[in-house]
mmCIF file of C-alpha atoms in Angstrom:
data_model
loop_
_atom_site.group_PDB
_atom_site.id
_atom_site.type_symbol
_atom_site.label_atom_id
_atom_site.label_comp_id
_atom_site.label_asym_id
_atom_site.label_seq_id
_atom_site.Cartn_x
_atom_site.Cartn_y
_atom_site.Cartn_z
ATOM 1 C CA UNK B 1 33.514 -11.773 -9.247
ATOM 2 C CA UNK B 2 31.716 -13.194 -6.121
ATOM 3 C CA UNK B 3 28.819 -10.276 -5.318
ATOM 4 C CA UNK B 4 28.986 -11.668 -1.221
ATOM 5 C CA UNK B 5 31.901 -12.973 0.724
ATOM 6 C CA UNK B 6 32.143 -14.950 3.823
ATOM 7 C CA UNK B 7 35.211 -15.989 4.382
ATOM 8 C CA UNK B 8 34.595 -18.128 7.381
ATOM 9 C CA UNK B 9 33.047 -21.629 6.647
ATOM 10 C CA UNK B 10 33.270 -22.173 10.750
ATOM 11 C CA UNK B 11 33.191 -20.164 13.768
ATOM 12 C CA UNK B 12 33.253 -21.005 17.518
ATOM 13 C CA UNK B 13 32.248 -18.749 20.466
ATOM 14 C CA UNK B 14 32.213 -19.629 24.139
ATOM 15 C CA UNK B 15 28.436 -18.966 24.822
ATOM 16 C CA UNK B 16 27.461 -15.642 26.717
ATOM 17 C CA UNK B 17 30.367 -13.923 24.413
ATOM 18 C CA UNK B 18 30.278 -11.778 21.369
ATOM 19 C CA UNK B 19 31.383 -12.691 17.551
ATOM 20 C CA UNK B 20 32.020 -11.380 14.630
ATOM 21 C CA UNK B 21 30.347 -12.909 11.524
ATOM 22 C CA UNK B 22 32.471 -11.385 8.471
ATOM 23 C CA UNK B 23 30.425 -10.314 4.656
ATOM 24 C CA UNK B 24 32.353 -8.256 2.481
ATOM 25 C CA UNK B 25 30.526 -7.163 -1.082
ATOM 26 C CA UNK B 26 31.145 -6.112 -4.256
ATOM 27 C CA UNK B 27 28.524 -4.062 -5.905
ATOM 28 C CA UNK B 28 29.010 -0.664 -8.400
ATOM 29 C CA UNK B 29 25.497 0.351 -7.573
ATOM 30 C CA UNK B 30 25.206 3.481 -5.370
ATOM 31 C CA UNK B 31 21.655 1.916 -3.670
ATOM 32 C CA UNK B 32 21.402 -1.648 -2.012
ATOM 33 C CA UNK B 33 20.246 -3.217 0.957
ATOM 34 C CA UNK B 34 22.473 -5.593 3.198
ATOM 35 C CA UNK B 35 20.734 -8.607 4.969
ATOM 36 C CA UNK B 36 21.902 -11.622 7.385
ATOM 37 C CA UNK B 37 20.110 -14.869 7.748
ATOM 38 C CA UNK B 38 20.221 -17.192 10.089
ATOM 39 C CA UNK B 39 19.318 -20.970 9.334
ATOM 40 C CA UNK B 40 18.951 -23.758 12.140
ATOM 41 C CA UNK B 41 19.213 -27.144 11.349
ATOM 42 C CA UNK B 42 15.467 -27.607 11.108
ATOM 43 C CA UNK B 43 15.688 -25.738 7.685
ATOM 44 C CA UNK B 44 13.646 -22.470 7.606
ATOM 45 C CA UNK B 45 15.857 -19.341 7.068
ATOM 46 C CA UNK B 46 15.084 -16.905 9.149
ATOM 47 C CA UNK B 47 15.471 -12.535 8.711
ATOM 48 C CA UNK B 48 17.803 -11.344 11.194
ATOM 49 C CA UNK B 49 19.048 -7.440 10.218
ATOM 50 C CA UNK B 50 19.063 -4.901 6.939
ATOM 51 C CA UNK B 51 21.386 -2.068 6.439
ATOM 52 C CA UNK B 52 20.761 0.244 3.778
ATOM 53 C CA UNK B 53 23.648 1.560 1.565
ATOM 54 C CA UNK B 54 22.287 5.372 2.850
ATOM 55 C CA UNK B 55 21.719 4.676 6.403
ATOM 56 C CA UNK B 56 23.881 6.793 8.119
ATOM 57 C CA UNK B 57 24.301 4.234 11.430
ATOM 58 C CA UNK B 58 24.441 0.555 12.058
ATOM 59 C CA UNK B 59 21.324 -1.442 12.004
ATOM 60 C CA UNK B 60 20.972 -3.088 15.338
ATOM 61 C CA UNK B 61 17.911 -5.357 16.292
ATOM 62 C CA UNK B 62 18.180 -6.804 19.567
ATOM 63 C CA UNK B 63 21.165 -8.660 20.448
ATOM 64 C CA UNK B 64 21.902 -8.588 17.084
ATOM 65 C CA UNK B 65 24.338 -5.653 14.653
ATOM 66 C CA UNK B 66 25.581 -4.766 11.575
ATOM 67 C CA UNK B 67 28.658 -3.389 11.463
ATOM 68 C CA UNK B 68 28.589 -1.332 8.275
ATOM 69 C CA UNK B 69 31.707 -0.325 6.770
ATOM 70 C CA UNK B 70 30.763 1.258 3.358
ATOM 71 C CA UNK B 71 34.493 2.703 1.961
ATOM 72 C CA UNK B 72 35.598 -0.837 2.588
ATOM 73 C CA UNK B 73 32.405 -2.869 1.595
ATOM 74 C CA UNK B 74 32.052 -4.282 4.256
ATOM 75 C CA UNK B 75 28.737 -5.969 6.615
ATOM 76 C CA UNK B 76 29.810 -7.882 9.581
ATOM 77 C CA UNK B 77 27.639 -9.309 11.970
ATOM 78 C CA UNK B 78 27.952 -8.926 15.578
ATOM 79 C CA UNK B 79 25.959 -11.129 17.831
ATOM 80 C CA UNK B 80 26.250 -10.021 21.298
ATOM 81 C CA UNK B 81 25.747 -12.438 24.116
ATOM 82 C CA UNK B 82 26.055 -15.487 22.249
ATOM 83 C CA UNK B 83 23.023 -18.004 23.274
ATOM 84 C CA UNK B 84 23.304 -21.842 22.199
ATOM 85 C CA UNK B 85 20.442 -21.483 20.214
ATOM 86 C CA UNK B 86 22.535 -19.137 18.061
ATOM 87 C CA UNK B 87 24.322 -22.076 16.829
ATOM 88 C CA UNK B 88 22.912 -21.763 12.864
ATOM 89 C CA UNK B 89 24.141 -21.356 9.565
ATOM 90 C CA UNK B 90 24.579 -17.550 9.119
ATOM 91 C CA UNK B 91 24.181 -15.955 5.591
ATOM 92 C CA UNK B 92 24.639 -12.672 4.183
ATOM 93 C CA UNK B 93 22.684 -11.344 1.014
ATOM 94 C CA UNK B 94 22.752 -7.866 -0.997
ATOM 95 C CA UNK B 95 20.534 -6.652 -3.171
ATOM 96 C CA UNK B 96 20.901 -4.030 -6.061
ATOM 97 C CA UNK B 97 18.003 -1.985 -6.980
ATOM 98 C CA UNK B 98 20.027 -1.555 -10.420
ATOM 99 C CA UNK B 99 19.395 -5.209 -11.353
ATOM 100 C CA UNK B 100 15.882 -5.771 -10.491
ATOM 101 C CA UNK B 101 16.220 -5.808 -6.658
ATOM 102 C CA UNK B 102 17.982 -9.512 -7.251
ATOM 103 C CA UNK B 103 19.214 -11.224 -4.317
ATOM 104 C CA UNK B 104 23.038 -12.313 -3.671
ATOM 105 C CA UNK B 105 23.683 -14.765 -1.175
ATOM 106 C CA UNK B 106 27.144 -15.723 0.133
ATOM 107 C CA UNK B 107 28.143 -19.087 0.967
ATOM 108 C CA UNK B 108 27.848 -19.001 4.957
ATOM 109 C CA UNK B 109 29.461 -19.421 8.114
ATOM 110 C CA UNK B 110 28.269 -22.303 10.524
ATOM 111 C CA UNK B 111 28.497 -20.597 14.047
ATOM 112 C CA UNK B 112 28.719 -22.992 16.697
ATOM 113 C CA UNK B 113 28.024 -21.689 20.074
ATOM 114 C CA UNK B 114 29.770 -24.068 23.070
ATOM 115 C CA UNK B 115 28.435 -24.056 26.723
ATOM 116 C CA UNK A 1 -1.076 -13.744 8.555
ATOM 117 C CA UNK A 2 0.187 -16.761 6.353
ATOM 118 C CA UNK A 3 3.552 -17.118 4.999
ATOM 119 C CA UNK A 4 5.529 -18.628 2.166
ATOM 120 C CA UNK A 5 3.707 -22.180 1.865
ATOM 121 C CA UNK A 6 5.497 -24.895 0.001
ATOM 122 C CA UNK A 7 4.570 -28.337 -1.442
ATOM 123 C CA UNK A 8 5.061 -31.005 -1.174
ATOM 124 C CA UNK A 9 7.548 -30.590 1.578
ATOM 125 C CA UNK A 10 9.007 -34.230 0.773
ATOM 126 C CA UNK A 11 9.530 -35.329 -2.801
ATOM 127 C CA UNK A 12 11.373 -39.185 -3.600
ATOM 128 C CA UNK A 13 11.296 -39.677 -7.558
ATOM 129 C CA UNK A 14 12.858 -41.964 -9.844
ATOM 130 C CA UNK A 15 16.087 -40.884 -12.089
ATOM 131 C CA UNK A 16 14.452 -40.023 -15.292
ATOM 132 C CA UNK A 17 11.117 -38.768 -13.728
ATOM 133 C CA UNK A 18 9.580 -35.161 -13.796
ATOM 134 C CA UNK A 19 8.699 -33.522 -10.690
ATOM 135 C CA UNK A 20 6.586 -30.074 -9.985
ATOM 136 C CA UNK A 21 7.277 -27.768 -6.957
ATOM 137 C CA UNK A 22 5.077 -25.591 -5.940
ATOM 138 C CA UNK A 23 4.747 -22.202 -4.293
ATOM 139 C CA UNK A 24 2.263 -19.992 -2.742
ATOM 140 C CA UNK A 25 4.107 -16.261 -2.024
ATOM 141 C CA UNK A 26 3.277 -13.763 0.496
ATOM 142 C CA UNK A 27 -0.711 -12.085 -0.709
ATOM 143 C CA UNK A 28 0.786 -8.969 -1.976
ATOM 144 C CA UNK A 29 4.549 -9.688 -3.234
ATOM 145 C CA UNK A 30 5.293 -8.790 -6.749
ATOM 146 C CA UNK A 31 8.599 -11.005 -6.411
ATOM 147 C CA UNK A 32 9.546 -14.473 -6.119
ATOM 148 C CA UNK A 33 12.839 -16.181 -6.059
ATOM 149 C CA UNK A 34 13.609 -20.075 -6.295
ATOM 150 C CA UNK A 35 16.827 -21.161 -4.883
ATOM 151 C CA UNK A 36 18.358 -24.652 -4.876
ATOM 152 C CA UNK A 37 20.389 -25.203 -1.458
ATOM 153 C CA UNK A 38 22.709 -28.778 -1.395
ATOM 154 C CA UNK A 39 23.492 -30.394 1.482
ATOM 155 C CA UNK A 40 25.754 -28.207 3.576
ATOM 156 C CA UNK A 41 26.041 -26.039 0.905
ATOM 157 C CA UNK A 42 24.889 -22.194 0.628
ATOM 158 C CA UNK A 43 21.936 -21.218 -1.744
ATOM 159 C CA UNK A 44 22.426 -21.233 -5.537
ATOM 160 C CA UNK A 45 20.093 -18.934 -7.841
ATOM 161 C CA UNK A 46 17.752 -20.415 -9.929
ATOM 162 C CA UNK A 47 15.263 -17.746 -10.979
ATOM 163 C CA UNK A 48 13.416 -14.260 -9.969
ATOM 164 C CA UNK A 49 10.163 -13.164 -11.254
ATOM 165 C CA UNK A 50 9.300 -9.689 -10.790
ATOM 166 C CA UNK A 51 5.872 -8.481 -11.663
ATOM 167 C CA UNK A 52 4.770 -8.714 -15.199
ATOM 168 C CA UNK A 53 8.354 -8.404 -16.412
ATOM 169 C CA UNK A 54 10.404 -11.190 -18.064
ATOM 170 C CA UNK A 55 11.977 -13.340 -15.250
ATOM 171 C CA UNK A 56 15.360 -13.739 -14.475
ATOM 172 C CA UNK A 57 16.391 -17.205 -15.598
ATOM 173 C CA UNK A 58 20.168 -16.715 -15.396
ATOM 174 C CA UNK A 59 20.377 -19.527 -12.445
ATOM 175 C CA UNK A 60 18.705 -22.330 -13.973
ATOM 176 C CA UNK A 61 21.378 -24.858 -14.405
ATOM 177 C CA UNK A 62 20.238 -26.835 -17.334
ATOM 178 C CA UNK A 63 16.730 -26.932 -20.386
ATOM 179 C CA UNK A 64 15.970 -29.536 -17.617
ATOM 180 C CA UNK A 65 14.485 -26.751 -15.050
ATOM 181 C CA UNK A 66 11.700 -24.337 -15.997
ATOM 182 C CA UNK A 67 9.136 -22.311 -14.013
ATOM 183 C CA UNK A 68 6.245 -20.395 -14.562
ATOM 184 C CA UNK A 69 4.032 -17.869 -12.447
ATOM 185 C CA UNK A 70 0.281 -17.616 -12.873
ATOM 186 C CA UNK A 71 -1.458 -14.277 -12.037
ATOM 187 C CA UNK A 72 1.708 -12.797 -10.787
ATOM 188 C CA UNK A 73 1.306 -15.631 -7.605
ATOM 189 C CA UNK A 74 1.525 -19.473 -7.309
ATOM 190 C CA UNK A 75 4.601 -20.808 -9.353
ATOM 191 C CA UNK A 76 5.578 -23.933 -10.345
ATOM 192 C CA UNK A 77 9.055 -25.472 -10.196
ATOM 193 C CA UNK A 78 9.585 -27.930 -12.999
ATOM 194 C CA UNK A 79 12.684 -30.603 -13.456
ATOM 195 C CA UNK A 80 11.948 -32.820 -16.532
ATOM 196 C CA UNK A 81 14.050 -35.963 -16.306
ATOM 197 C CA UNK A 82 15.482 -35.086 -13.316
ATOM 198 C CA UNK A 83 18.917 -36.612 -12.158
ATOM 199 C CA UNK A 84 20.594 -37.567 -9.089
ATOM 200 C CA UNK A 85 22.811 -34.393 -9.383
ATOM 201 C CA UNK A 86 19.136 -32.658 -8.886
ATOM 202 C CA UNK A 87 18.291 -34.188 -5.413
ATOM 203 C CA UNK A 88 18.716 -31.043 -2.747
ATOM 204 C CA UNK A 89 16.215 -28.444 -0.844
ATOM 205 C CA UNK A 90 14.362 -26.291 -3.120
ATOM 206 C CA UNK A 91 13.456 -23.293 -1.428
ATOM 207 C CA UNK A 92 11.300 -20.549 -2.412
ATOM 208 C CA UNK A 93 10.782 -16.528 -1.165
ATOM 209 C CA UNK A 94 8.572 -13.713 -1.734
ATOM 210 C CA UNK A 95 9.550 -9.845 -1.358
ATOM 211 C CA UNK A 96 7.888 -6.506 -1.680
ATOM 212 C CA UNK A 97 10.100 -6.058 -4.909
ATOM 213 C CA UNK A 98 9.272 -2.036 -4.346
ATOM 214 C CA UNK A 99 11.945 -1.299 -2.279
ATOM 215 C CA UNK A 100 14.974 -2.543 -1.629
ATOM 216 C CA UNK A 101 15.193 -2.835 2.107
ATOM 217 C CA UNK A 102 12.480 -5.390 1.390
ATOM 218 C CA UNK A 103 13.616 -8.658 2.978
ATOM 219 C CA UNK A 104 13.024 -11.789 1.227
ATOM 220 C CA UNK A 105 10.090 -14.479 3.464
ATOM 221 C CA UNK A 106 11.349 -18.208 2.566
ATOM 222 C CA UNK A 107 8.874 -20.804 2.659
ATOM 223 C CA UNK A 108 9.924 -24.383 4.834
ATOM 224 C CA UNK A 109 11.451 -25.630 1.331
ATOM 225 C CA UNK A 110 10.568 -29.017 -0.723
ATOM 226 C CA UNK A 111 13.071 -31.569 -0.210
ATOM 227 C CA UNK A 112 13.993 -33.504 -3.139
ATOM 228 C CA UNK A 113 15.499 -36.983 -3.453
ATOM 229 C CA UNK A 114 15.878 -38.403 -6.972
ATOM 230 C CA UNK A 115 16.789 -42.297 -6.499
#
């Protein structure tokens, strides 16, 4: 079974507007860490947010939140404001500390942000 | 203070060829991840070391790839013989493997073209 799920390959928002970025996971162990990722064109991959299975509220770092949804295993990404230099690839990785604090990615969802 | 460093950044080999990757972690990180990311595509696990234990090789796609870390820091990527199937951005991270809100740094990746 897939550890991360993003079920959107492509995503459009008029710019100056929010979106939703959707992650769902699949994990049996009671502590892990969420992450997002954002990755321009020019390569580098780039931190954006963590949300840790105990946090009682959403991370939130700037215009950026994670809309944590634990019963349902679920880690969406809001991006509020959207800013055409938000147009990325957009990834979203969990890791266990059961197996070794390895990293899951899922497959990523090309936002494109239109002016 | 300095990143995830890389090299080279550009690699064109021959079909058949061996090539070494390198890459210089974070001063400090006990854990290192190579990925493999195709064009378009999301990142694919190759291997994790973590500390002084065993790594993780269950992502290395073939006896082709190996990699070794000296003094818990540089590591070395290695394809023997490597294929057109192996051309693709080899990235590399580094993460305080002590806790698991500890967000992976990537380095600028090492693009590799086997002709």
């Amino acid at each position: 079974a897939q550890k991360i799920t993003q079920t959107q390959p492509g995503m459009f928002v008029q710019e100056k507007e929010a979106v939703t970025l959707d992650c769902t996971y699949d994990t049996s162990d009671p502590s892990y860490g969420l992450f997002w990722y954002k990755q321009p064109s020019s390569g580098e991959m780039i931190f954006l947010i963590y949300q840790g299975s105990y946090d009682q509220q959403n991370a939130t770092e700037g215009r950026y939140s994670l809309n944590f949804q634990k019963a349902r295993k679920s880690a969406n990404l809001v991006i509020s404001a959207s800013q055409l230099g938000d147009s990325a690839m957009y990834f979203c990785a969990m890791r266990e500390i059961g197996t070794g604090n390895q990293f899951y990615f899922g497959t990523g969802t090309s936002l494109t942000v239109i002016p | 203070g300095a990143g995830v460093s890389q090299s080279p950044s550009n690699k064109v080999t021959e079909k058949g060829k061996d090539v070494e990757l390198r890459c210089d972690p974070i001063s400090g990180h006990t854990a290192l991840y190579w990925y493999r990311q195709s064009l378009g595509q999301g990142l694919e696990f190759l291997i994790y070391f973590q500390g002084n234990s065993a790594p993780d090789k269950s992502g290395l796609p073939s006896d082709r790839f190996s990699a070794e870390r000296t003094g818990g820091s540089v590591s070395t990527l290695t394809i023997q013989r490597t294929q057109q199937e192996d051309s693709a951005v080899y990235l590399c991270a580094s993460s305080l493997e002590s806790r698991v809100s500890g967000e992976q740094y990537f380095g600028p990746g090492t693009r590799l073209t086997v002709t």
